mmCIF file of C-alpha atoms in Angstrom:
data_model
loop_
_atom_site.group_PDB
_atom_site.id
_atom_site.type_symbol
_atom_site.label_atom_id
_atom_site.label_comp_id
_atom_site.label_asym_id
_atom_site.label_seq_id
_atom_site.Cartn_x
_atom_site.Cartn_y
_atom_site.Cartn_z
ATOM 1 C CA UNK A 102 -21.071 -36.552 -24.570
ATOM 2 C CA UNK A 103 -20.234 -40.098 -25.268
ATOM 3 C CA UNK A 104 -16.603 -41.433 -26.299
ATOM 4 C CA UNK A 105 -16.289 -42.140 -30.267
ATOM 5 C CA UNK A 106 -14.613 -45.363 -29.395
ATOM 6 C CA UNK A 107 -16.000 -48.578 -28.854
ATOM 7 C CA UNK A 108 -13.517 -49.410 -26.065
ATOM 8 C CA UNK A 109 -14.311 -46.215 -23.946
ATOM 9 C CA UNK A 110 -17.567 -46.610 -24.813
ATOM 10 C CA UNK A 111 -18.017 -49.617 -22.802
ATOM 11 C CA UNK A 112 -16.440 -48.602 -20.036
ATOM 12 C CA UNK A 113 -18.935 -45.181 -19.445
ATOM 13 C CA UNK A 114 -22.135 -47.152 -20.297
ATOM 14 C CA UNK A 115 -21.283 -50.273 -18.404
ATOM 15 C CA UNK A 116 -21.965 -48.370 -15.543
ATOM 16 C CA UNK A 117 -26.050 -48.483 -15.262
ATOM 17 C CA UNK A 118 -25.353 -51.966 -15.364
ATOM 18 C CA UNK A 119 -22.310 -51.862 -12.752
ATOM 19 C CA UNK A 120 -24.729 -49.533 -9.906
ATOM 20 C CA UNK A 121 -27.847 -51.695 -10.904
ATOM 21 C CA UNK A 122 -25.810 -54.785 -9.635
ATOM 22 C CA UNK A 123 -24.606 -53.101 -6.751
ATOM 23 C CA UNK A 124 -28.203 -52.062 -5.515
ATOM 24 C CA UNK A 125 -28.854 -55.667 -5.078
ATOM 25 C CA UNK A 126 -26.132 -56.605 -3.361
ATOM 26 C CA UNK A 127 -23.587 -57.512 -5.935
ATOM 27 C CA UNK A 128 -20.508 -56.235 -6.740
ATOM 28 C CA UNK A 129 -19.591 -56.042 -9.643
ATOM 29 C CA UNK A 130 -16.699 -54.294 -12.162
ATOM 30 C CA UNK A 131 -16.034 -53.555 -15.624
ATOM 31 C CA UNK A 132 -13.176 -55.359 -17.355
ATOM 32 C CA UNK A 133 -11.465 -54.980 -20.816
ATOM 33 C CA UNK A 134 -12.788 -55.472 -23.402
ATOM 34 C CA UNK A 135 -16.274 -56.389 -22.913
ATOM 35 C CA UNK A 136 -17.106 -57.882 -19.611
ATOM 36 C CA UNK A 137 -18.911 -57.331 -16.411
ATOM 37 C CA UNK A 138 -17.179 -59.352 -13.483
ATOM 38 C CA UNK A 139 -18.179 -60.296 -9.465
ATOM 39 C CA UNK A 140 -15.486 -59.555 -7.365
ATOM 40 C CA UNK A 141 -14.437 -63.327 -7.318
ATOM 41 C CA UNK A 142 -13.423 -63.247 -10.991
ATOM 42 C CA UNK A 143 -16.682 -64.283 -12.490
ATOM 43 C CA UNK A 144 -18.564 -62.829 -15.656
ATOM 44 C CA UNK A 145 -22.128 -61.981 -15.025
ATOM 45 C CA UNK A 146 -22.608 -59.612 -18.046
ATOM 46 C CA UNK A 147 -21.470 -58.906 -21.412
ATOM 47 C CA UNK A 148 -21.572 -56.182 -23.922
ATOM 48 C CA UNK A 149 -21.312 -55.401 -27.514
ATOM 49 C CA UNK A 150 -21.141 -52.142 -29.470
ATOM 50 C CA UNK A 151 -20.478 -50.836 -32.841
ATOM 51 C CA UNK A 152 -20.443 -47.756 -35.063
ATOM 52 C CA UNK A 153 -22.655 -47.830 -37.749
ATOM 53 C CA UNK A 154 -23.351 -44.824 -39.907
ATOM 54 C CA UNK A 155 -23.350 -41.483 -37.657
ATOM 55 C CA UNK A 156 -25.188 -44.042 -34.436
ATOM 56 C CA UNK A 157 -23.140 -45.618 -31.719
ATOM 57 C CA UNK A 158 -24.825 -49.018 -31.321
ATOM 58 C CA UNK A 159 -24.507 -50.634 -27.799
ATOM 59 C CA UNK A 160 -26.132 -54.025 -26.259
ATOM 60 C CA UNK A 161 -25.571 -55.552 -22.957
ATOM 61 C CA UNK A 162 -26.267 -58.707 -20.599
ATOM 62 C CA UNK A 163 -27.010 -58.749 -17.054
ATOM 63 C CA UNK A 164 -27.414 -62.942 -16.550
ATOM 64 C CA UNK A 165 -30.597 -63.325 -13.810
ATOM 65 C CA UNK A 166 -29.819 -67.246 -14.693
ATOM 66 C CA UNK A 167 -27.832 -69.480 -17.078
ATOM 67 C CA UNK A 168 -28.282 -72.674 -17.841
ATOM 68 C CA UNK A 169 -24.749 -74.331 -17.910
ATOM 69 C CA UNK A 170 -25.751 -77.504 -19.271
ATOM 70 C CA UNK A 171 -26.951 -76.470 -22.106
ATOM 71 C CA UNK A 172 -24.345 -73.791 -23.020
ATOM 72 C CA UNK A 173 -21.900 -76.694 -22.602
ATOM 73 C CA UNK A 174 -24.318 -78.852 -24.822
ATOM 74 C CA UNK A 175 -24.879 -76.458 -28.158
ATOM 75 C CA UNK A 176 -20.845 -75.211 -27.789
ATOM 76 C CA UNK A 177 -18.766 -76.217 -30.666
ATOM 77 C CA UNK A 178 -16.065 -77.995 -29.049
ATOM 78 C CA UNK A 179 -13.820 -80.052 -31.707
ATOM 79 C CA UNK A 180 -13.942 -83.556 -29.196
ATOM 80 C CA UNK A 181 -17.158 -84.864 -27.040
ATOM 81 C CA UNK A 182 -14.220 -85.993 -24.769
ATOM 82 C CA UNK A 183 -13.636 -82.820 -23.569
ATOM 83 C CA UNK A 184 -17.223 -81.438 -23.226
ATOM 84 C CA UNK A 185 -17.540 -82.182 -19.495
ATOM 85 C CA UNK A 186 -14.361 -79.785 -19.257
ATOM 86 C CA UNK A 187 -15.814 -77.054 -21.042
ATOM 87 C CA UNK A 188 -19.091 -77.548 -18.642
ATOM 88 C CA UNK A 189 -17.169 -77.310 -15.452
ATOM 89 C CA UNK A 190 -14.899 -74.012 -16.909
ATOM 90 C CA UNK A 191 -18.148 -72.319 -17.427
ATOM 91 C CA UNK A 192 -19.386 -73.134 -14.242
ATOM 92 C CA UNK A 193 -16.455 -72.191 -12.728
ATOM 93 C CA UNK A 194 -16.218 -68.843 -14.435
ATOM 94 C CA UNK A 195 -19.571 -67.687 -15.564
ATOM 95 C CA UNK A 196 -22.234 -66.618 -12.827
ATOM 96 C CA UNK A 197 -25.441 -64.821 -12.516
ATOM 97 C CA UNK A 198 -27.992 -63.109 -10.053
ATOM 98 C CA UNK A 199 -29.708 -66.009 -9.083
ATOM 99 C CA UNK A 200 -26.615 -67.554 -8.364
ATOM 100 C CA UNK A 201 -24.929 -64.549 -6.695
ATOM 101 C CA UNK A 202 -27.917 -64.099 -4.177
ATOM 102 C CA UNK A 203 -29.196 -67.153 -3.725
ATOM 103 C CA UNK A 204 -33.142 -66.387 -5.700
ATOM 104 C CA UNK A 205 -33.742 -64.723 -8.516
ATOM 105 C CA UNK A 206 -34.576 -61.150 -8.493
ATOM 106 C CA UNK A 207 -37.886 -59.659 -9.973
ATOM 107 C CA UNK A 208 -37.389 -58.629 -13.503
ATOM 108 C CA UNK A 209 -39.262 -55.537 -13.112
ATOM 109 C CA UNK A 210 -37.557 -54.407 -10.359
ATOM 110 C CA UNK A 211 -34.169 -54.914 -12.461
ATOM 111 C CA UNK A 212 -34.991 -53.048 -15.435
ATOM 112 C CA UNK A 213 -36.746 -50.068 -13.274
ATOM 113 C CA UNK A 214 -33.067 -49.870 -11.567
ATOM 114 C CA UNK A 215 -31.672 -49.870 -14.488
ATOM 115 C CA UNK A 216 -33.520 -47.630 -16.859
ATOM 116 C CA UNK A 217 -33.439 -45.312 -13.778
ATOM 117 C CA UNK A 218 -29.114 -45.605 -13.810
ATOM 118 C CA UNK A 219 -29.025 -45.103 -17.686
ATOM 119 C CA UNK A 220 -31.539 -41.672 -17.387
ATOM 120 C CA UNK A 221 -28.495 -40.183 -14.849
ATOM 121 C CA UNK A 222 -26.049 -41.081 -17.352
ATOM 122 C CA UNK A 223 -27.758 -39.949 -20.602
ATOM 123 C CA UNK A 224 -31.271 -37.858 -19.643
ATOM 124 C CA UNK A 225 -34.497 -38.695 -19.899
ATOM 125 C CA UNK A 226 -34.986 -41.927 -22.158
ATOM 126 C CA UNK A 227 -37.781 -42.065 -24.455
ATOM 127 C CA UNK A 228 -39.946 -45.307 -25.200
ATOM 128 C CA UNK A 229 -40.431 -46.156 -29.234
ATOM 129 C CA UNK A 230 -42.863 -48.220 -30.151
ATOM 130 C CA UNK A 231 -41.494 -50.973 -32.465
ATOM 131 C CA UNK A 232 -43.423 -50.751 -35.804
ATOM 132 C CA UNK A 233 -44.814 -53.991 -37.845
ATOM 133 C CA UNK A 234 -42.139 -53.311 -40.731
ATOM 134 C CA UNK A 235 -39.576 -53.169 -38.275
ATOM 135 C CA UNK A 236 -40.528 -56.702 -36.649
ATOM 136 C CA UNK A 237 -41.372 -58.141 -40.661
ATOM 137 C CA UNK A 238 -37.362 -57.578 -41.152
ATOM 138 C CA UNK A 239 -36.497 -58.911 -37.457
ATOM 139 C CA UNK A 240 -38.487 -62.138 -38.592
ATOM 140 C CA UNK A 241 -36.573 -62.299 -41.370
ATOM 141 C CA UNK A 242 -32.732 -61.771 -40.072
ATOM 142 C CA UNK A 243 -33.686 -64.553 -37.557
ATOM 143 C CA UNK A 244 -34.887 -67.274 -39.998
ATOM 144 C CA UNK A 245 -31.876 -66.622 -42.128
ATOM 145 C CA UNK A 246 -29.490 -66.350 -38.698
ATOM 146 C CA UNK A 247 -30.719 -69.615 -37.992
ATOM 147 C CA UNK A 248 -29.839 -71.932 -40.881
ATOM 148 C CA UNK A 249 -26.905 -73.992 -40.336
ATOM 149 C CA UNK A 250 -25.171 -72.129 -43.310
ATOM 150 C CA UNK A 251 -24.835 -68.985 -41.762
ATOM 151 C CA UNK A 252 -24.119 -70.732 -38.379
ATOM 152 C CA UNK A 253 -21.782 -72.872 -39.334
ATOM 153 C CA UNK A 254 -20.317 -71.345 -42.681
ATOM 154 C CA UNK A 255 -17.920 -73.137 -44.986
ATOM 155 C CA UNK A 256 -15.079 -74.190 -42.810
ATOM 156 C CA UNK A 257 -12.222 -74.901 -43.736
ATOM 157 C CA UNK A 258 -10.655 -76.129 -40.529
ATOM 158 C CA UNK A 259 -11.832 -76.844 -37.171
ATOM 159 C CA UNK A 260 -13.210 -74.877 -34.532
ATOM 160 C CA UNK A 261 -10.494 -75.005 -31.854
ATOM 161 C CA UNK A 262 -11.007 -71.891 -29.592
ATOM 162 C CA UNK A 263 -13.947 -71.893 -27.263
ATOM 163 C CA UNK A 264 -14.154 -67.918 -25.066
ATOM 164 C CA UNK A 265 -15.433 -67.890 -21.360
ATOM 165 C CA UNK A 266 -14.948 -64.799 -20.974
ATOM 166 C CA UNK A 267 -12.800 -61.772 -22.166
ATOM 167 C CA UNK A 268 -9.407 -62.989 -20.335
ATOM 168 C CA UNK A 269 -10.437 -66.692 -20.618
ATOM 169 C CA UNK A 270 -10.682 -69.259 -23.599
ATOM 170 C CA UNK A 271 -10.343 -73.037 -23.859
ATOM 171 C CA UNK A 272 -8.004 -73.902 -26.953
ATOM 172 C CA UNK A 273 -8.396 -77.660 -28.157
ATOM 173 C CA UNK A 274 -5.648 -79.535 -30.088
ATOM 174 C CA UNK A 275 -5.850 -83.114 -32.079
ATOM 175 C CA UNK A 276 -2.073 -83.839 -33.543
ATOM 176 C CA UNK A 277 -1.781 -87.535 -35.227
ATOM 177 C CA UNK A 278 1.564 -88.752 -34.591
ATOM 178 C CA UNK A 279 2.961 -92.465 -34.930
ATOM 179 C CA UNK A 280 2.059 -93.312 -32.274
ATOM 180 C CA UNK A 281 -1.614 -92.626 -32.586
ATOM 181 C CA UNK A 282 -3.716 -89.430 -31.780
ATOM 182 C CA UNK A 283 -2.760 -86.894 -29.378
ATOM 183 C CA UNK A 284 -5.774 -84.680 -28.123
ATOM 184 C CA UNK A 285 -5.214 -81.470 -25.823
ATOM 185 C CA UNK A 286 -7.219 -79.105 -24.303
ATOM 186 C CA UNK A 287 -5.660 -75.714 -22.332
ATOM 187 C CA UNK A 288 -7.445 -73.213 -20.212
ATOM 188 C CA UNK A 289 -5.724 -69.975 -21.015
ATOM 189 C CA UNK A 290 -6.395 -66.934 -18.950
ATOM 190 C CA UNK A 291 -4.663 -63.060 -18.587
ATOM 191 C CA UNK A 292 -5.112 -59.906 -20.301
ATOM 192 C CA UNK A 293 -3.639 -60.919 -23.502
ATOM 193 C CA UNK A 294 -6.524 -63.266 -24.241
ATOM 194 C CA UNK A 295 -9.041 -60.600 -24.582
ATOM 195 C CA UNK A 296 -9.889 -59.407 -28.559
ATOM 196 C CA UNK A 297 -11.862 -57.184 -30.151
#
């Protein structure tokens, strides 16, 4: 029986993914609300979850490889001045398989281990077949998810928060004060970061 709740949902099914790291050779934990970290502090996964009608809805990352450059690139960060920052906080803070051992592992063998952790936890899984209706409507979500209206919206002020990871954000600041503009950029991290 799975938890109701989001939160404690995360932690029971973040598990497959915890044991599939540890089989090769990582270690890795869960931490609140939504991350998977190395044991030097670095996120190598992510999950997301909601409840929607009577269906618990759950999706997760394990990161074989990131590409840091262009993470840093497509960002919205308020200033191009403090891009390289952002860049070297994600490096910093953000890791992956391929990183963590030095090659990248073989896909296959990844998702065996895993689908094999998440049939202990839940039973025998069963594989659906995704139908053409079901892919017409996928098609669609992702054309509209894709124009800059839904992307960017109508803002009314600036982006100025930019999350690493669930205990980690960048917040950037531009005052204008007599004597010219001010620009500031902090790297705050601790437990009362993290959000829903």
């Amino acid at each position: 029986q799975l938890p109701h709740s989001i939160k404690e949902a995360y932690q029971v099914l973040s598990q497959p993914a915890i044991e599939t790291h540890r089989q090769f050779g990582i270690s890795v934990s869960f931490r609140e609300v939504n991350d998977l970290i190395t044991a030097q502090g670095r996120k190598i996964g992510g999950e997301g979850g909601a409840n929607i009608g009577d269906s618990l809805v759950f999706v997760g990352s394990m990161m074989m490889d990131f590409d840091y450059q262009t993470m840093a690139q497509v960002a919205k960060i308020p200033d191009e001045k403090w891009r390289d920052k952002v860049y070297k906080t994600i490096e910093e803070n953000v890791t992956t398989m391929k990183r963590e051992l030095g090659e990248m592992p073989d896909r296959h063998d990844v998702q065996n281990v895993l689908v094999d952790e998440f049939q202990k936890l839940l039973g025998p899984l069963e594989e659906v077949q995704i139908d053409s209706d079901f892919i017409r409507k996928l098609t669609k979500l992702e054309s509209e998810m894709l124009q800059p209206e839904f992307l960017y919206g109508k803002q009314k002020s600036q982006v100025d928060t930019f999350r690493i990871k669930a205990d980690m954000q960048m917040i950037f600041g531009t005052h204008k004060s007599k004597g010219g503009l001010i620009r500031t950029v902090q790297e705050v991290s601790g437990p009362s970061v993290g959000g829903t």
